[in-house]
Amino acid sequence: MGSKHLRVMILGTGPAGLTAAIYAARANLAPLVIEGNEPGGQLTLTSEVENFPGFENGIMGPELMNNMRNQAERFGAEFATGWVTSVNLSQRPFQVTVNDEDEYEADALIVSTGASARLLGIKGETELIGRGVSTCATCDGFFYRNKRIMVIGGGDSAMEEATFLTKFASEVTIVHRRNELRASKFMQERARENPKIKWLLNVTPVAVHERERKVGALEVVDNASGETRMVDTEGIFVSIGHSPNTGFLNGQLKLDGAGYIVTEGVTTTTSVEGVFACGDVMDPCYRQAITAAGSGCKAALDVEKFLEGSAAHSNWSLASTT
Ligand code: NAP
């Protein structure tokens, strides 16, 4: 069977991909959006989103993503479910293989594959995923009713997850490798004011230990004294950030030292002409739903310009935005 030809393919369905889909569909580019293993992206793993403009009283993450998807569909975007297994960016049209079997070709590509939760890489951690180790508080918090659990990390996500988990758990200990937290003041304060949250700071986790086939304890090294300690716990939520999903690119786009796709100036242009990147896969800095959505809009506008006339996007100037 031959490849299906498209003007634009969008890889990923987080806020970036879906916003790109809305704009590309409204530009009559009939985009095909590939929806991977985490449809809707990271926002579907959160509960209430309080800082997305336009929702005065907040909105649930999955509902927001569902609305964006319906909006894209309403303008003619099409969706296919699958995992992008490889791409060939050496010639145009680009080739995209989904699930190792479905072949597509596209005149332009928008990469919005986001980022996935990082793990600590310590002994016992992956073995105990689903048996007490989790990377998603909103997915698994419910199972920890009245239990004593931990959240590892010192960023906004760790504060948010710990606060959320106090709805279920009897006690949540935030475990962090330094004395200072990376999280914003507001999120730190909210956690500090919560009587169910305890703190275990300046320790390095070294192993997760099993008890009766479930998580039983976290082994940590105290960074000040160098001593090793076992801390009993019934659940461990790892919240140490995310890694951009770029493996399928197989080195064909320029990445920075941390693996994020490098884009040019204020545009979403990548190192390959006709390939654009938006959202968390190219943003090591802001990583917010609204910034991802904004860059998705930019990617669709860049694609539109690119398809209108060869490399017109590189002449993108302030004058052309009016
Ligand atoms: P992050 O800001 O990168 O924080 C990751 C945390 O994990 C850091 O405290 C880091 O420690 C720790 N860490 C990283 N690798 C580790 C390792 N191997 N062992 C132990 N600890 C490790 O990630 P994030 O909290 O997921 O936040 C990502 C972005 O989303 C941020 O821009 C954040 O502001 C945003 N966010 C916003 C909200 C909100 O406003 N509602 C909610 C969640 C996230 P160090 O501090 O020592 O490096």
Short mmCIF file of C-alpha atoms and ligand atoms in Angstrom, two decimals:
data_model
loop_
_atom_site.label_atom_id
_atom_site.label_comp_id
_atom_site.label_asym_id
_atom_site.label_seq_id
_atom_site.Cartn_x
_atom_site.Cartn_y
_atom_site.Cartn_z
CA MET A 1 0.00 0.00 0.00
CA GLY A 2 1.36 3.47 -0.92
CA SER A 3 1.91 6.36 1.47
CA LYS A 4 -0.88 8.81 2.16
CA HIS A 5 0.17 12.32 1.09
CA LEU A 6 -0.61 15.35 3.26
CA ARG A 7 0.26 18.99 3.18
CA VAL A 8 0.87 19.13 6.93
CA MET A 9 1.30 16.53 9.61
CA ILE A 10 1.31 17.43 13.28
CA LEU A 11 2.99 15.01 15.64
CA GLY A 12 1.53 15.19 19.15
CA THR A 13 -1.71 16.35 20.75
CA GLY A 14 -0.76 18.51 23.72
CA PRO A 15 -1.70 22.21 23.79
CA ALA A 16 0.99 22.96 21.18
CA GLY A 17 -0.10 20.30 18.66
CA LEU A 18 -3.80 20.99 19.08
CA THR A 19 -3.40 24.76 18.75
CA ALA A 20 -1.30 24.19 15.63
CA ALA A 21 -4.10 21.91 14.38
CA ILE A 22 -6.75 24.60 14.95
CA TYR A 23 -4.74 27.21 13.06
CA ALA A 24 -3.65 24.88 10.26
CA ALA A 25 -7.18 23.59 9.79
CA ARG A 26 -8.56 27.13 9.66
CA ALA A 27 -5.93 27.87 6.99
CA ASN A 28 -7.44 25.03 4.90
CA LEU A 29 -4.31 22.91 5.19
CA ALA A 30 -6.29 19.81 6.28
CA PRO A 31 -3.68 18.70 8.84
CA LEU A 32 -3.39 15.12 10.00
CA VAL A 33 -2.62 15.01 13.71
CA ILE A 34 -0.92 11.95 15.15
CA GLU A 35 -2.11 11.18 18.65
CA GLY A 36 0.38 9.06 20.59
CA ASN A 37 0.44 7.21 23.89
CA GLU A 38 -0.47 10.26 25.96
CA PRO A 39 -3.41 11.83 24.08
CA GLY A 40 -3.87 15.41 25.21
CA GLY A 41 -0.35 15.45 26.66
CA GLN A 42 0.64 16.26 30.22
CA LEU A 43 -2.45 18.36 30.96
CA THR A 44 -4.57 15.24 30.91
CA LEU A 45 -2.52 14.09 33.91
CA THR A 46 -3.25 17.18 35.96
CA SER A 47 -6.41 18.06 37.82
CA GLU A 48 -7.48 21.66 37.84
CA VAL A 49 -5.72 24.18 35.62
CA GLU A 50 -6.01 27.55 37.29
CA ASN A 51 -3.71 29.66 35.15
CA PHE A 52 -4.95 29.12 31.59
CA PRO A 53 -6.36 32.52 30.59
CA GLY A 54 -10.06 32.68 29.91
CA PHE A 55 -11.18 30.27 32.62
CA GLU A 56 -11.90 32.49 35.57
CA ASN A 57 -12.72 29.60 37.88
CA GLY A 58 -10.20 27.15 36.43
CA ILE A 59 -10.86 24.16 34.20
CA MET A 60 -9.98 20.48 34.52
CA GLY A 61 -6.93 19.57 32.38
CA PRO A 62 -8.64 16.72 30.45
CA GLU A 63 -11.64 18.93 29.71
CA LEU A 64 -9.43 21.72 28.37
CA MET A 65 -7.64 19.30 26.08
CA ASN A 66 -10.86 17.73 24.93
CA ASN A 67 -12.22 21.16 24.05
CA MET A 68 -9.09 21.97 22.03
CA ARG A 69 -9.37 18.66 20.16
CA ASN A 70 -13.06 19.22 19.35
CA GLN A 71 -12.24 22.74 18.20
CA ALA A 72 -9.55 21.42 15.82
CA GLU A 73 -11.92 18.75 14.49
CA ARG A 74 -14.64 21.31 13.93
CA PHE A 75 -12.34 23.09 11.46
CA GLY A 76 -11.43 19.88 9.63
CA ALA A 77 -8.30 18.54 11.36
CA GLU A 78 -8.08 14.76 11.17
CA PHE A 79 -6.64 12.51 13.85
CA ALA A 80 -4.85 9.17 13.69
CA THR A 81 -3.83 7.21 16.74
CA GLY A 82 -0.38 5.72 16.91
CA TRP A 83 3.25 6.07 17.82
CA VAL A 84 5.58 7.75 15.35
CA THR A 85 8.29 5.13 15.00
CA SER A 86 10.49 6.88 12.44
CA VAL A 87 10.75 9.87 10.13
CA ASN A 88 12.86 10.55 7.07
CA LEU A 89 13.66 14.23 6.87
CA SER A 90 16.36 13.97 4.21
CA GLN A 91 13.99 14.81 1.34
CA ARG A 92 10.60 16.41 0.72
CA PRO A 93 7.92 15.29 1.05
CA PHE A 94 9.01 14.00 4.44
CA GLN A 95 8.21 10.42 5.30
CA VAL A 96 6.57 9.50 8.56
CA THR A 97 6.04 5.94 9.78
CA VAL A 98 3.47 5.28 12.48
CA ASN A 99 3.37 2.04 14.49
CA ASP A 100 6.12 0.67 12.20
CA GLU A 101 3.54 0.11 9.45
CA ASP A 102 1.44 3.12 8.41
CA GLU A 103 3.35 5.29 5.94
CA TYR A 104 2.61 8.96 5.34
CA GLU A 105 4.30 11.73 3.41
CA ALA A 106 3.94 15.39 4.24
CA ASP A 107 5.10 18.63 2.63
CA ALA A 108 5.59 20.14 6.07
CA LEU A 109 5.84 18.75 9.58
CA ILE A 110 5.08 20.19 12.98
CA VAL A 111 6.81 18.36 15.81
CA SER A 112 4.90 18.82 19.06
CA THR A 113 5.68 15.56 20.80
CA GLY A 114 6.15 17.18 24.22
CA ALA A 115 8.09 15.71 27.07
CA SER A 116 7.66 12.70 29.36
CA ALA A 117 8.26 12.18 33.05
CA ARG A 118 11.85 11.49 34.11
CA LEU A 119 12.82 8.78 36.54
CA LEU A 120 15.63 8.81 39.10
CA GLY A 121 17.30 5.71 37.69
CA ILE A 122 17.83 4.16 41.12
CA LYS A 123 17.61 0.52 42.18
CA GLY A 124 14.05 -0.79 42.62
CA GLU A 125 12.40 2.22 40.95
CA THR A 126 11.25 0.82 37.58
CA GLU A 127 10.59 -2.63 39.05
CA LEU A 128 8.08 -1.09 41.48
CA ILE A 129 6.21 1.14 39.03
CA GLY A 130 2.55 0.30 39.54
CA ARG A 131 3.34 -1.23 42.93
CA GLY A 132 3.97 2.01 44.81
CA VAL A 133 6.15 4.02 42.42
CA SER A 134 4.30 6.50 40.22
CA THR A 135 5.00 9.57 38.07
CA CYS A 136 1.41 10.79 38.02
CA ALA A 137 -0.31 12.00 41.17
CA THR A 138 -3.62 12.69 39.48
CA CYS A 139 -3.71 9.23 37.92
CA ASP A 140 -2.72 7.26 41.01
CA GLY A 141 -3.37 9.47 44.05
CA PHE A 142 -6.70 7.82 44.69
CA PHE A 143 -4.95 4.54 45.58
CA TYR A 144 -3.09 6.12 48.49
CA ARG A 145 -6.00 6.95 50.75
CA ASN A 146 -4.80 7.22 54.37
CA LYS A 147 -1.28 6.13 53.45
CA ARG A 148 2.07 7.74 54.22
CA ILE A 149 3.72 8.61 50.97
CA MET A 150 6.50 10.69 49.41
CA VAL A 151 6.96 13.07 46.52
CA ILE A 152 10.50 13.37 45.18
CA GLY A 153 11.53 16.72 43.68
CA GLY A 154 11.79 20.39 44.56
CA GLY A 155 10.07 22.08 41.61
CA ASP A 156 6.55 23.42 41.04
CA SER A 157 5.33 19.99 39.95
CA ALA A 158 6.51 18.37 43.19
CA MET A 159 4.77 21.09 45.26
CA GLU A 160 1.59 20.78 43.21
CA GLU A 161 1.55 17.00 43.38
CA ALA A 162 2.28 16.92 47.12
CA THR A 163 -0.52 19.41 47.79
CA PHE A 164 -2.92 17.43 45.60
CA LEU A 165 -1.96 14.13 47.26
CA THR A 166 -2.85 15.43 50.73
CA LYS A 167 -6.48 15.02 49.62
CA PHE A 168 -5.93 11.26 49.90
CA ALA A 169 -2.82 10.46 51.91
CA SER A 170 -2.48 10.84 55.68
CA GLU A 171 1.03 12.31 55.26
CA VAL A 172 3.09 13.42 52.26
CA THR A 173 6.84 13.91 52.64
CA ILE A 174 8.59 16.03 50.04
CA VAL A 175 12.05 14.59 49.44
CA HIS A 176 14.53 16.91 47.75
CA ARG A 177 18.23 16.75 47.04
CA ARG A 178 18.99 20.30 48.19
CA ASN A 179 17.95 22.56 51.07
CA GLU A 180 16.61 25.18 48.64
CA LEU A 181 13.57 24.48 46.53
CA ARG A 182 13.35 25.30 42.84
CA ALA A 183 9.60 25.89 43.04
CA SER A 184 8.02 29.34 42.81
CA LYS A 185 7.36 31.18 46.08
CA PHE A 186 3.61 30.81 45.75
CA MET A 187 3.73 27.04 45.29
CA GLN A 188 6.30 26.63 48.09
CA GLU A 189 4.17 28.59 50.51
CA ARG A 190 1.06 26.67 49.68
CA ALA A 191 2.93 23.43 50.45
CA ARG A 192 4.54 24.79 53.61
CA GLU A 193 1.18 25.86 54.97
CA ASN A 194 -0.27 22.38 54.51
CA PRO A 195 -0.10 20.50 57.85
CA LYS A 196 -0.07 17.11 56.10
CA ILE A 197 3.17 17.92 54.23
CA LYS A 198 6.50 17.00 55.84
CA TRP A 199 9.98 17.72 54.49
CA LEU A 200 13.07 15.60 53.96
CA LEU A 201 15.64 17.93 52.43
CA ASN A 202 19.27 17.67 51.34
CA VAL A 203 19.13 13.93 50.75
CA THR A 204 19.91 11.84 47.67
CA PRO A 205 17.60 8.89 47.00
CA VAL A 206 19.65 5.77 46.25
CA ALA A 207 17.20 2.82 46.22
CA VAL A 208 13.55 1.89 46.55
CA HIS A 209 12.98 -1.12 48.79
CA GLU A 210 10.17 -3.61 48.53
CA ARG A 211 7.97 -4.95 51.33
CA GLU A 212 5.35 -7.61 50.64
CA ARG A 213 5.67 -6.99 46.89
CA LYS A 214 5.01 -3.25 47.26
CA VAL A 215 7.08 -0.17 48.02
CA GLY A 216 8.21 -0.32 51.66
CA ALA A 217 11.00 2.22 52.05
CA LEU A 218 13.23 4.74 50.31
CA GLU A 219 16.93 4.55 50.98
CA VAL A 220 18.57 7.97 51.03
CA VAL A 221 22.02 9.40 51.66
CA ASP A 222 22.10 12.48 53.86
CA ASN A 223 24.13 14.97 51.82
CA ALA A 224 25.44 16.79 54.91
CA SER A 225 26.58 13.80 56.99
CA GLY A 226 27.03 11.19 54.23
CA GLU A 227 25.00 8.72 56.29
CA THR A 228 22.59 6.30 54.67
CA ARG A 229 19.04 6.06 56.02
CA MET A 230 15.98 3.96 55.33
CA VAL A 231 12.73 5.92 55.41
CA ASP A 232 9.53 3.89 55.51
CA THR A 233 6.90 4.82 52.96
CA GLU A 234 3.93 3.26 51.19
CA GLY A 235 4.19 5.20 47.96
CA ILE A 236 6.71 7.26 46.00
CA PHE A 237 5.73 9.86 43.42
CA VAL A 238 8.71 10.84 41.30
CA SER A 239 8.35 14.45 40.20
CA ILE A 240 11.75 15.50 38.89
CA GLY A 241 10.84 17.03 35.56
CA HIS A 242 10.47 15.77 32.05
CA SER A 243 12.60 14.81 29.05
CA PRO A 244 11.68 15.95 25.54
CA ASN A 245 10.33 13.20 23.26
CA THR A 246 12.76 13.30 20.37
CA GLY A 247 13.99 9.69 20.10
CA PHE A 248 12.04 9.01 16.88
CA LEU A 249 13.96 11.83 15.13
CA ASN A 250 17.10 9.73 15.22
CA GLY A 251 19.42 12.74 15.15
CA GLN A 252 17.87 14.36 12.07
CA LEU A 253 17.06 17.66 13.80
CA LYS A 254 19.50 19.80 15.74
CA LEU A 255 18.97 19.37 19.51
CA ASP A 256 20.47 21.30 22.41
CA GLY A 257 22.56 19.71 25.15
CA ALA A 258 19.46 18.65 27.10
CA GLY A 259 17.79 17.09 24.05
CA TYR A 260 15.35 19.90 23.17
CA ILE A 261 14.81 20.75 19.50
CA VAL A 262 16.64 23.95 18.58
CA THR A 263 14.51 26.58 16.83
CA GLU A 264 15.58 29.72 15.06
CA GLY A 265 15.07 33.08 16.75
CA VAL A 266 11.44 33.84 17.53
CA THR A 267 10.21 31.36 14.91
CA THR A 268 9.50 27.63 15.19
CA THR A 269 11.88 26.86 12.31
CA THR A 270 14.17 23.89 12.97
CA SER A 271 17.45 22.88 11.36
CA VAL A 272 15.51 21.18 8.53
CA GLU A 273 13.55 23.41 6.17
CA GLY A 274 9.84 22.56 6.30
CA VAL A 275 10.01 21.05 9.79
CA PHE A 276 8.74 23.18 12.65
CA ALA A 277 8.75 22.50 16.39
CA CYS A 278 6.56 23.84 19.17
CA GLY A 279 5.66 23.18 22.79
CA ASP A 280 7.66 21.35 25.44
CA VAL A 281 9.75 19.45 22.89
CA MET A 282 11.55 22.73 22.06
CA ASP A 283 11.03 24.71 25.27
CA PRO A 284 13.45 24.01 28.11
CA CYS A 285 12.41 27.18 29.87
CA TYR A 286 8.73 28.07 30.22
CA ARG A 287 6.90 24.76 29.66
CA GLN A 288 3.43 26.09 30.40
CA ALA A 289 0.23 25.05 28.64
CA ILE A 290 -0.31 28.61 27.47
CA THR A 291 3.24 29.06 26.14
CA ALA A 292 2.96 25.68 24.38
CA ALA A 293 -0.34 26.75 22.83
CA GLY A 294 1.24 30.05 21.75
CA SER A 295 4.14 28.29 20.07
CA GLY A 296 1.68 25.88 18.39
CA CYS A 297 0.00 28.90 16.85
CA LYS A 298 3.38 30.18 15.67
CA ALA A 299 4.25 26.80 14.13
CA ALA A 300 1.03 26.73 12.10
CA LEU A 301 1.61 30.29 10.86
CA ASP A 302 5.21 29.38 9.96
CA VAL A 303 4.00 26.31 8.06
CA GLU A 304 1.40 28.33 6.22
CA LYS A 305 4.05 30.80 5.09
CA PHE A 306 6.43 28.02 4.18
CA LEU A 307 3.83 26.28 2.01
CA GLU A 308 2.78 29.53 0.38
CA GLY A 309 6.15 29.99 -1.16
CA SER A 310 9.29 28.03 -0.59
CA ALA A 311 11.29 29.47 2.29
CA ALA A 312 9.12 32.52 2.86
CA HIS A 313 9.15 31.85 6.59
CA SER A 314 12.79 32.85 6.76
CA ASN A 315 11.74 36.32 5.56
CA TRP A 316 9.23 36.52 8.38
CA SER A 317 9.32 40.08 9.52
CA LEU A 318 7.31 42.21 11.88
CA ALA A 319 5.77 43.94 8.88
CA SER A 320 4.29 40.66 7.64
CA THR A 321 2.39 40.07 10.85
CA THR A 322 0.04 42.97 10.32
P1 NAP B 1 11.71 21.37 37.36
O1 NAP B 1 11.33 22.78 37.62
O2 NAP B 1 12.78 21.06 36.37
O3 NAP B 1 12.11 20.73 38.77
C1 NAP B 1 12.62 19.42 38.85
C2 NAP B 1 13.02 19.15 40.29
O4 NAP B 1 13.48 17.80 40.38
C3 NAP B 1 14.14 20.05 40.79
O5 NAP B 1 13.88 20.46 42.10
C4 NAP B 1 15.36 19.15 40.69
O6 NAP B 1 16.31 19.40 41.68
C5 NAP B 1 14.79 17.78 40.93
N1 NAP B 1 15.57 16.75 40.26
C6 NAP B 1 15.90 16.69 38.93
N2 NAP B 1 16.62 15.59 38.68
C7 NAP B 1 16.75 14.94 39.85
C8 NAP B 1 17.39 13.75 40.24
N3 NAP B 1 18.04 12.97 39.36
N4 NAP B 1 17.34 13.39 41.54
C9 NAP B 1 16.68 14.15 42.46
N5 NAP B 1 16.04 15.30 42.14
C10 NAP B 1 16.09 15.68 40.87
O7 NAP B 1 10.46 20.49 36.87
P2 NAP B 1 8.91 20.63 37.25
O8 NAP B 1 8.71 20.84 38.68
O9 NAP B 1 8.30 19.45 36.58
O10 NAP B 1 8.45 21.96 36.51
C11 NAP B 1 8.66 22.10 35.09
C12 NAP B 1 8.08 23.44 34.59
O11 NAP B 1 6.65 23.42 34.71
C13 NAP B 1 8.57 24.62 35.40
O12 NAP B 1 8.74 25.69 34.52
C14 NAP B 1 7.44 24.90 36.34
O13 NAP B 1 7.37 26.25 36.74
C15 NAP B 1 6.23 24.51 35.50
N6 NAP B 1 5.10 24.10 36.36
C16 NAP B 1 4.22 25.08 36.73
C17 NAP B 1 3.14 24.77 37.53
C18 NAP B 1 2.17 25.84 37.90
O14 NAP B 1 2.50 27.00 37.86
N7 NAP B 1 0.94 25.51 38.26
C19 NAP B 1 2.97 23.46 38.00
C20 NAP B 1 3.89 22.50 37.63
C21 NAP B 1 4.96 22.84 36.81
P3 NAP B 1 17.22 20.73 41.66
O15 NAP B 1 16.28 21.83 42.09
O16 NAP B 1 18.27 20.42 42.67
O17 NAP B 1 17.72 20.86 40.29
#
